[in-house]
Short mmCIF file of C-alpha atoms in Angstrom, two decimals:
data_model
loop_
_atom_site.label_atom_id
_atom_site.label_comp_id
_atom_site.label_asym_id
_atom_site.label_seq_id
_atom_site.Cartn_x
_atom_site.Cartn_y
_atom_site.Cartn_z
CA MET A 22 -0.15 -0.02 -0.21
CA PRO A 23 1.47 3.45 -0.84
CA ILE A 24 2.80 5.26 2.23
CA ASP A 25 0.50 8.61 1.27
CA LEU A 26 -2.32 6.37 1.68
CA LEU A 27 -1.64 4.89 4.93
CA ILE A 28 -0.94 8.83 6.05
CA SER A 29 -4.39 9.65 4.84
CA LEU A 30 -6.10 6.96 6.52
CA SER A 31 -4.45 7.81 10.15
CA LEU A 32 -5.78 11.37 9.83
CA VAL A 33 -9.19 10.17 9.51
CA LEU A 34 -8.84 8.04 12.25
CA ILE A 35 -7.33 10.39 14.46
CA LEU A 36 -10.33 12.78 13.12
CA LEU A 37 -13.05 10.39 14.10
CA ILE A 38 -11.59 9.82 17.56
CA LEU A 39 -11.72 13.68 18.28
CA LEU A 40 -15.01 13.89 17.43
CA PHE A 41 -16.32 11.25 19.26
CA THR A 42 -14.51 12.69 22.59
CA LEU A 43 -15.71 16.23 21.98
CA TRP A 44 -19.65 14.87 21.32
CA ASN A 45 -19.47 13.06 24.47
CA LYS A 46 -18.73 16.24 26.37
CA SER A 47 -20.98 18.30 24.60
CA PRO A 48 -24.38 19.84 26.19
CA GLN A 49 -26.79 17.68 24.23
CA LYS A 50 -24.65 14.48 25.67
CA SER A 51 -25.63 16.11 29.07
CA ARG A 52 -29.25 17.15 28.41
CA LEU A 53 -29.84 13.47 27.16
CA SER A 54 -28.33 12.02 30.43
CA GLN A 55 -30.49 14.90 32.47
CA THR A 56 -33.44 13.70 30.83
CA HIS A 57 -32.89 9.81 31.37
CA SER A 58 -32.53 10.51 35.22
CA ARG A 59 -35.21 13.00 35.52
CA SER A 60 -37.53 9.96 33.67
CA VAL A 61 -36.25 7.57 36.03
CA ALA A 62 -36.90 9.43 38.90
CA SER A 63 -40.49 10.50 37.63
CA SER A 64 -41.42 6.78 37.08
CA ALA A 65 -40.28 6.18 40.57
CA SER A 66 -42.25 8.85 41.92
CA LEU A 67 -45.23 7.77 39.87
CA LYS A 68 -44.62 4.25 41.40
CA MET A 69 -44.30 5.75 45.32
CA ALA A 70 -47.56 7.89 44.47
CA SER A 71 -49.36 4.81 42.98
CA SER A 72 -48.51 2.74 46.27
CA ALA A 73 -49.57 5.62 48.41
CA GLN A 74 -52.76 6.15 46.54
CA GLN A 75 -53.38 2.21 47.16
CA GLU A 76 -52.55 2.53 50.81
CA ALA A 77 -54.92 5.63 50.81
CA ASN A 78 -57.41 3.28 49.16
CA HIS A 79 -57.36 0.49 51.91
CA GLN A 80 -57.68 2.77 54.80
CA PRO A 81 -60.85 1.89 57.30
CA SER A 82 -63.91 3.66 56.72
CA GLU A 83 -65.00 5.90 59.69
CA ASP A 84 -67.43 2.74 60.41
CA GLU A 85 -64.62 0.47 60.53
CA LEU A 86 -62.64 2.62 62.96
CA ALA A 87 -65.48 2.80 65.47
CA ARG A 88 -66.04 -0.97 65.40
CA LEU A 89 -62.27 -1.50 65.67
CA ASN A 90 -62.14 1.27 68.59
CA GLU A 91 -65.21 -0.75 70.42
CA PHE A 92 -63.13 -3.92 69.70
CA PHE A 93 -60.11 -2.82 71.47
CA GLU A 94 -62.04 -1.30 74.26
CA PHE A 95 -64.38 -4.77 75.06
CA GLN A 96 -63.79 -6.33 78.34
CA LEU A 97 -63.87 -10.39 78.48
CA PHE A 98 -65.60 -11.17 81.66
CA ASP A 99 -63.63 -13.40 83.69
CA ALA A 100 -64.91 -16.04 86.52
CA LYS A 101 -62.02 -15.11 88.44
CA ASN A 102 -62.87 -11.29 88.81
CA GLN A 103 -66.42 -11.32 89.49
CA GLN A 104 -67.50 -9.24 86.96
CA HIS A 105 -70.28 -11.73 85.55
CA LYS A 106 -73.79 -11.76 87.68
CA GLU A 107 -73.94 -14.69 90.10
CA ASP A 108 -77.59 -14.77 89.89
CA PHE A 109 -77.77 -16.33 86.48
CA LEU A 110 -74.97 -18.63 87.28
CA ASN A 111 -77.13 -19.88 90.05
CA ASP A 112 -80.03 -20.22 87.44
CA ILE A 113 -77.85 -22.42 85.40
CA LEU A 114 -76.97 -24.58 88.04
CA THR A 115 -80.23 -25.43 88.97
CA LEU A 116 -80.66 -27.00 85.26
CA ARG A 117 -80.95 -30.86 84.76
CA LYS A 118 -78.25 -32.53 86.21
CA PRO A 119 -75.56 -34.04 83.61
CA HIS A 120 -76.28 -37.19 81.93
CA PRO A 121 -74.28 -40.12 84.33
CA MET A 122 -72.19 -40.84 80.92
CA LEU A 123 -70.69 -37.29 81.02
CA ILE A 124 -68.33 -37.71 83.42
CA PRO A 125 -66.74 -41.14 82.06
CA LEU A 126 -66.82 -40.03 78.34
CA SER A 127 -64.82 -37.02 79.42
CA ARG A 128 -61.74 -39.12 80.49
CA ASN A 129 -59.03 -39.72 77.85
CA ILE A 130 -60.22 -42.59 76.45
CA LEU A 131 -57.82 -44.43 73.79
CA GLU A 132 -58.99 -48.43 74.00
CA PRO A 133 -61.87 -49.31 71.73
CA LYS A 134 -62.73 -51.79 74.90
CA GLU A 135 -62.69 -49.37 77.68
CA LEU A 136 -65.16 -47.13 75.30
CA PHE A 137 -67.43 -50.03 74.73
CA ASP A 138 -67.61 -50.57 78.33
CA ILE A 139 -68.92 -47.22 79.03
CA ILE A 140 -71.44 -47.14 76.33
CA LYS A 141 -72.63 -50.45 76.27
CA THR A 142 -74.40 -49.82 79.63
CA ASP A 143 -77.11 -47.29 78.03
CA PRO A 144 -79.02 -49.00 75.32
CA GLN A 145 -80.60 -45.66 74.21
CA LEU A 146 -76.87 -44.35 73.65
CA VAL A 147 -75.89 -47.16 72.02
CA ALA A 148 -79.10 -46.86 69.39
CA LYS A 149 -78.27 -43.14 69.24
CA ILE A 150 -74.69 -44.00 67.92
CA ILE A 151 -75.89 -46.69 65.64
CA THR A 152 -78.24 -44.35 63.85
CA ILE A 153 -75.71 -41.38 63.57
CA VAL A 154 -73.22 -43.88 62.14
CA ASN A 155 -75.72 -45.41 59.66
CA SER A 156 -76.82 -41.77 58.68
CA PRO A 157 -75.77 -40.07 55.28
CA LEU A 158 -73.11 -37.79 57.73
CA TYR A 159 -70.76 -41.29 57.15
CA GLY A 160 -71.68 -42.97 53.92
CA VAL A 161 -71.34 -46.48 55.19
CA ARG A 162 -71.69 -48.95 52.30
CA LYS A 163 -73.14 -51.80 54.63
CA PRO A 164 -75.20 -51.20 57.43
CA ILE A 165 -73.51 -51.23 60.94
CA THR A 166 -75.48 -52.83 63.47
CA ASN A 167 -73.61 -53.18 66.64
CA ILE A 168 -71.24 -50.67 69.01
CA ASN A 169 -68.33 -52.78 68.24
CA HIS A 170 -68.65 -52.28 64.64
CA ALA A 171 -69.23 -48.68 64.87
CA ILE A 172 -66.28 -48.07 66.98
CA ILE A 173 -63.76 -50.16 64.88
CA PHE A 174 -65.64 -48.39 61.62
CA LEU A 175 -65.20 -44.56 63.01
CA GLY A 176 -62.20 -44.87 65.47
CA VAL A 177 -62.43 -44.24 69.74
CA VAL A 178 -62.55 -40.25 69.19
CA GLN A 179 -65.34 -40.04 66.51
CA VAL A 180 -67.70 -42.40 68.81
CA LYS A 181 -66.81 -40.81 71.96
CA ASN A 182 -67.57 -37.69 70.26
CA ILE A 183 -70.86 -38.65 69.05
CA ALA A 184 -71.96 -40.17 72.36
CA THR A 185 -70.64 -36.91 74.44
CA GLN A 186 -72.55 -34.56 71.86
CA PHE A 187 -75.77 -36.96 73.07
CA VAL A 188 -75.35 -36.55 76.38
CA LEU A 189 -75.03 -32.99 76.32
CA GLU A 190 -78.01 -32.79 74.34
CA LYS A 191 -80.22 -34.96 77.18
CA THR A 192 -78.78 -32.40 79.90
CA VAL A 193 -81.10 -29.51 78.32
CA ALA A 194 -84.56 -29.11 77.04
CA PHE A 195 -85.97 -26.61 74.73
CA VAL A 196 -89.42 -25.18 74.66
CA SER A 197 -89.27 -23.05 71.14
CA ARG A 198 -88.65 -23.54 67.33
CA ARG A 199 -85.81 -20.75 67.07
CA GLN A 200 -84.37 -22.57 70.18
CA GLU A 201 -84.22 -25.71 68.15
CA LEU A 202 -82.76 -24.30 65.35
CA ALA A 203 -80.48 -22.33 67.45
CA TYR A 204 -79.12 -25.79 69.12
CA LYS A 205 -79.05 -27.43 65.63
CA ARG A 206 -76.35 -24.82 64.81
CA ILE A 207 -74.54 -25.19 67.86
CA TRP A 208 -74.28 -28.82 67.47
CA SER A 209 -73.21 -28.49 64.04
CA ALA A 210 -70.62 -26.10 64.85
CA CYS A 211 -69.58 -28.47 67.67
CA PHE A 212 -69.27 -31.28 65.97
CA LEU A 213 -67.41 -29.63 62.98
CA ALA A 214 -64.88 -27.95 65.61
CA SER A 215 -64.26 -31.51 67.20
CA SER A 216 -63.54 -32.81 63.51
CA ILE A 217 -61.45 -29.62 62.46
CA SER A 218 -59.07 -29.90 65.55
CA LEU A 219 -58.52 -33.64 65.20
CA ILE A 220 -57.20 -33.10 61.84
CA LEU A 221 -54.99 -30.09 62.81
CA ALA A 222 -53.76 -31.56 65.59
CA LYS A 223 -52.69 -34.51 63.90
CA GLU A 224 -51.12 -32.37 61.08
CA LEU A 225 -49.22 -30.72 63.99
CA ASN A 226 -48.64 -33.64 65.65
CA PHE A 227 -49.73 -32.97 68.87
CA GLU A 228 -49.61 -36.00 71.01
CA ASN A 229 -53.04 -35.62 72.49
CA ALA A 230 -55.22 -34.84 69.40
CA ALA A 231 -58.31 -36.77 70.63
CA GLU A 232 -58.06 -34.76 73.96
CA ILE A 233 -57.66 -31.83 72.18
CA SER A 234 -61.00 -32.78 69.89
CA THR A 235 -62.96 -33.54 73.04
CA ARG A 236 -62.03 -30.26 75.05
CA CYS A 237 -63.34 -28.59 71.47
CA LEU A 238 -66.57 -30.17 71.41
CA LEU A 239 -67.23 -29.32 75.34
CA SER A 240 -66.09 -25.75 75.04
CA TYR A 241 -69.56 -25.26 73.51
CA ILE A 242 -71.43 -26.35 77.11
CA GLY A 243 -71.69 -22.54 77.63
CA ASP A 244 -73.76 -22.02 74.58
CA ILE A 245 -75.94 -24.82 75.09
CA SER A 246 -76.61 -23.92 78.86
CA ILE A 247 -77.20 -20.25 77.95
CA LEU A 248 -79.64 -21.51 75.21
CA ALA A 249 -81.86 -23.47 77.15
CA ALA A 250 -81.62 -21.62 80.15
CA LYS A 251 -82.73 -18.37 77.96
CA PRO A 252 -84.79 -19.18 75.18
CA GLU A 253 -85.10 -15.55 74.13
CA LEU A 254 -81.37 -15.42 73.56
CA ALA A 255 -81.49 -18.00 70.86
CA ASN A 256 -81.30 -14.89 68.11
CA ILE A 257 -77.81 -14.40 69.19
CA TYR A 258 -76.84 -17.71 67.40
CA LEU A 259 -79.49 -17.10 64.32
CA ASP A 260 -78.52 -13.49 63.62
CA ASN A 261 -75.21 -12.14 62.57
CA ALA A 262 -73.87 -14.98 64.96
CA ALA A 263 -69.92 -14.35 64.80
CA LEU A 264 -68.45 -15.22 67.85
CA TYR A 265 -67.63 -11.45 69.15
CA ASN A 266 -71.39 -10.34 68.60
CA ARG A 267 -72.39 -13.40 70.79
CA VAL A 268 -69.93 -12.84 73.38
CA LYS A 269 -70.96 -9.07 73.64
CA GLN A 270 -74.72 -9.71 73.31
CA SER A 271 -74.54 -12.35 76.17
CA GLN A 272 -72.65 -10.11 78.54
CA THR A 273 -74.73 -7.51 77.85
CA LEU A 274 -77.92 -9.26 78.41
CA ILE A 275 -77.15 -11.86 81.09
CA GLY A 276 -73.89 -10.50 82.84
CA THR A 277 -71.79 -13.35 81.58
CA ASN A 278 -70.55 -15.24 78.76
CA ALA A 279 -69.96 -19.10 77.53
CA ALA A 280 -66.72 -19.75 78.70
CA ILE A 281 -67.75 -18.80 82.23
CA VAL A 282 -70.80 -20.55 82.07
CA GLY A 283 -69.09 -23.78 80.59
CA SER A 284 -66.43 -23.91 83.27
CA VAL A 285 -68.73 -23.22 86.02
CA LEU A 286 -70.68 -26.21 85.19
CA ALA A 287 -68.07 -28.64 84.18
CA LYS A 288 -66.42 -27.87 87.56
CA GLU A 289 -69.91 -28.44 89.19
CA TRP A 290 -70.30 -31.84 87.33
CA LYS A 291 -66.96 -33.03 88.43
CA LEU A 292 -65.22 -33.31 85.16
CA PRO A 293 -61.37 -33.56 85.08
CA SER A 294 -59.89 -30.17 85.98
CA GLU A 295 -57.72 -29.95 82.70
CA ILE A 296 -61.51 -29.47 80.53
CA VAL A 297 -62.53 -27.21 83.36
CA SER A 298 -59.50 -24.93 82.73
CA SER A 299 -59.78 -25.20 79.25
CA ILE A 300 -63.04 -24.25 78.98
CA ALA A 301 -62.65 -21.43 81.12
CA ASN A 302 -59.87 -20.20 78.76
CA SER A 303 -61.55 -21.02 75.34
CA LEU A 304 -62.31 -17.44 74.92
CA THR A 305 -59.19 -15.79 75.70
CA PRO A 306 -57.32 -15.53 72.40
CA LEU A 307 -60.63 -13.50 71.30
CA THR A 308 -58.91 -10.35 72.93
CA GLY A 309 -55.46 -11.52 72.64
CA LYS A 310 -55.16 -11.71 76.67
CA LEU A 311 -53.81 -15.15 77.44
CA ASP A 312 -53.72 -16.66 81.06
CA THR A 313 -49.43 -16.87 80.95
CA SER A 314 -49.63 -18.47 84.04
CA LEU A 315 -50.62 -22.01 82.11
CA PRO A 316 -48.25 -24.07 80.95
CA ALA A 317 -46.82 -23.44 77.29
CA GLU A 318 -48.36 -26.78 76.01
CA GLN A 319 -51.87 -25.93 77.36
CA LEU A 320 -51.79 -22.73 75.95
CA SER A 321 -50.80 -24.00 72.45
CA GLU A 322 -53.96 -26.21 72.99
CA VAL A 323 -55.88 -23.21 73.87
CA ILE A 324 -55.10 -21.61 70.76
CA LEU A 325 -55.58 -24.27 68.46
CA CYS A 326 -58.77 -25.15 69.90
CA TYR A 327 -60.02 -21.67 69.42
CA TYR A 328 -59.17 -21.08 66.02
CA ALA A 329 -60.71 -24.43 65.10
CA CYS A 330 -63.51 -23.45 66.72
CA ARG A 331 -63.51 -20.15 65.05
CA LEU A 332 -63.28 -22.10 61.64
CA ALA A 333 -66.21 -24.17 62.50
CA ASP A 334 -68.46 -21.03 63.74
CA THR A 335 -67.67 -19.34 60.29
CA LEU A 336 -68.87 -21.99 58.20
CA ILE A 337 -71.79 -23.02 60.19
CA PHE A 338 -73.19 -19.48 61.84
CA GLU A 339 -71.78 -17.11 59.04
CA GLN A 340 -71.63 -18.97 55.46
CA ASN A 341 -74.44 -21.59 56.25
CA GLY A 342 -71.95 -24.49 54.98
CA GLY A 343 -70.37 -23.98 51.42
CA THR A 344 -66.69 -24.44 50.90
CA PRO A 345 -64.30 -23.49 53.22
CA GLU A 346 -62.86 -19.88 51.79
CA ILE A 347 -60.28 -18.93 54.56
CA GLN A 348 -56.85 -19.30 53.24
CA GLU A 349 -54.87 -17.97 56.30
CA LEU A 350 -56.01 -17.20 60.04
CA SER A 351 -55.16 -13.58 60.10
CA PHE A 352 -57.56 -10.50 60.41
CA GLU A 353 -56.25 -9.06 57.23
CA SER A 354 -57.16 -12.48 55.21
CA THR A 355 -60.67 -12.52 56.85
CA GLY A 356 -61.64 -9.19 58.13
CA LYS A 357 -63.18 -10.87 61.09
CA LEU A 358 -62.37 -9.61 64.84
CA GLU A 359 -62.13 -13.20 65.86
CA PHE A 360 -59.16 -13.67 63.96
CA TYR A 361 -57.62 -10.16 64.93
CA TYR A 362 -55.02 -11.53 67.05
CA ALA A 363 -54.43 -14.81 65.20
CA LYS A 364 -50.78 -14.18 63.45
CA LYS A 365 -49.26 -12.96 67.06
CA LEU A 366 -51.04 -15.66 69.17
CA ILE A 367 -50.02 -18.41 66.10
CA ASN A 368 -46.56 -17.23 66.36
CA PHE A 369 -46.46 -17.41 70.02
CA ALA A 370 -47.57 -20.80 70.06
CA LYS A 371 -45.35 -21.73 67.36
CA LEU A 372 -48.21 -23.14 64.95
CA ASP A 373 -47.26 -21.69 61.95
CA ALA A 374 -47.92 -24.81 59.90
CA ILE A 375 -51.52 -24.20 60.75
CA ASN A 376 -51.99 -22.01 57.59
CA THR A 377 -50.23 -24.50 55.28
CA ALA A 378 -52.67 -27.17 56.88
CA ILE A 379 -55.83 -25.17 56.58
CA SER A 380 -55.02 -24.46 52.73
CA ALA A 381 -54.58 -27.69 51.74
CA THR A 382 -56.73 -29.18 49.13
CA ALA A 383 -57.09 -32.45 51.16
CA PHE A 384 -57.76 -30.64 54.24
CA LYS A 385 -60.51 -28.43 52.62
CA ARG A 386 -61.92 -31.52 50.63
CA LYS A 387 -62.36 -33.44 54.02
CA VAL A 388 -64.31 -30.27 55.76
CA SER A 389 -66.42 -29.89 52.57
CA GLU A 390 -67.43 -33.71 52.84
CA LEU A 391 -68.44 -32.99 56.29
CA LEU A 392 -70.39 -29.83 55.65
CA SER A 393 -72.41 -31.45 53.07
CA HIS A 394 -73.86 -34.25 55.23
CA LEU A 395 -74.36 -31.94 58.32
CA GLN A 396 -76.95 -30.15 55.87
CA VAL A 397 -76.68 -26.81 57.49
#
């Protein structure tokens, strides 16, 4: 290549490098960079404004704030502080004495033979259990004709809980149609809560899942007794029957609540002290104020039982059946005051796996099957 051509190419290359360097330092490039920076900042500002707007959109209304303030000021009556009315409790204690089977059935029964020996002494109870086992609720393919077969087919826990519900029913009497309708709801919630608690307790590896199931069932003793003593209170179980409303109305109208009534009766009937304590503390998670003098294990059981009962209440008293819709036990997820302290209490009791359990397809299927047979 001629030398003069090489020199010319070199000069052109140098010239191009100089032009590129000058352009990089030019005001136009600076303006472009500033424009890009402003664009990014503007985009970020828009995102922040959008986020703030979304938060503003989710701010509670005045009615919701008033509802929350009322809830925060709500005081749960406690049997220890004598806030409740003794006269109503005295009336409760004059009700029909408990069925003689209630005390043996409240024990921790694990063996089929032990349960059979208790039940076989009451022909009416045997007949009732066989009737229920053969109902659509359990979908048996061949008729079950004896109590031994029933215990083997359903298991000790289920038969024991059926028997317990029956003896509770025999302890009270109802005089009005609305009382009967309210009792049917309580019975359904009671049955569903004991079934849900059994499923969850096993899923969470509680060693005493059967006992927890029975305690959940017996936590409704107070509701059944209030309904029997005060027929006019049937409405609180039929109209807007969320737990908070039920407790608030019963404390206003009769000066006590189902936890106090149930624990007083359980103590009077000489049920095991663990059951008395469980019933007495059954409503404490509503206000987030647990009895911290209880052992940690018992507090965990109280919390598990409370939320099993609230799931059952939601399905029976509020949804009237249907498919379980709650994906997480929290106020944010449900909007229900009964779950306001759920996150805190579940974390405290180390029961975080409970939300995984209730959102599982298998759990929802089991609960849906129970609901379809209850015909609520």
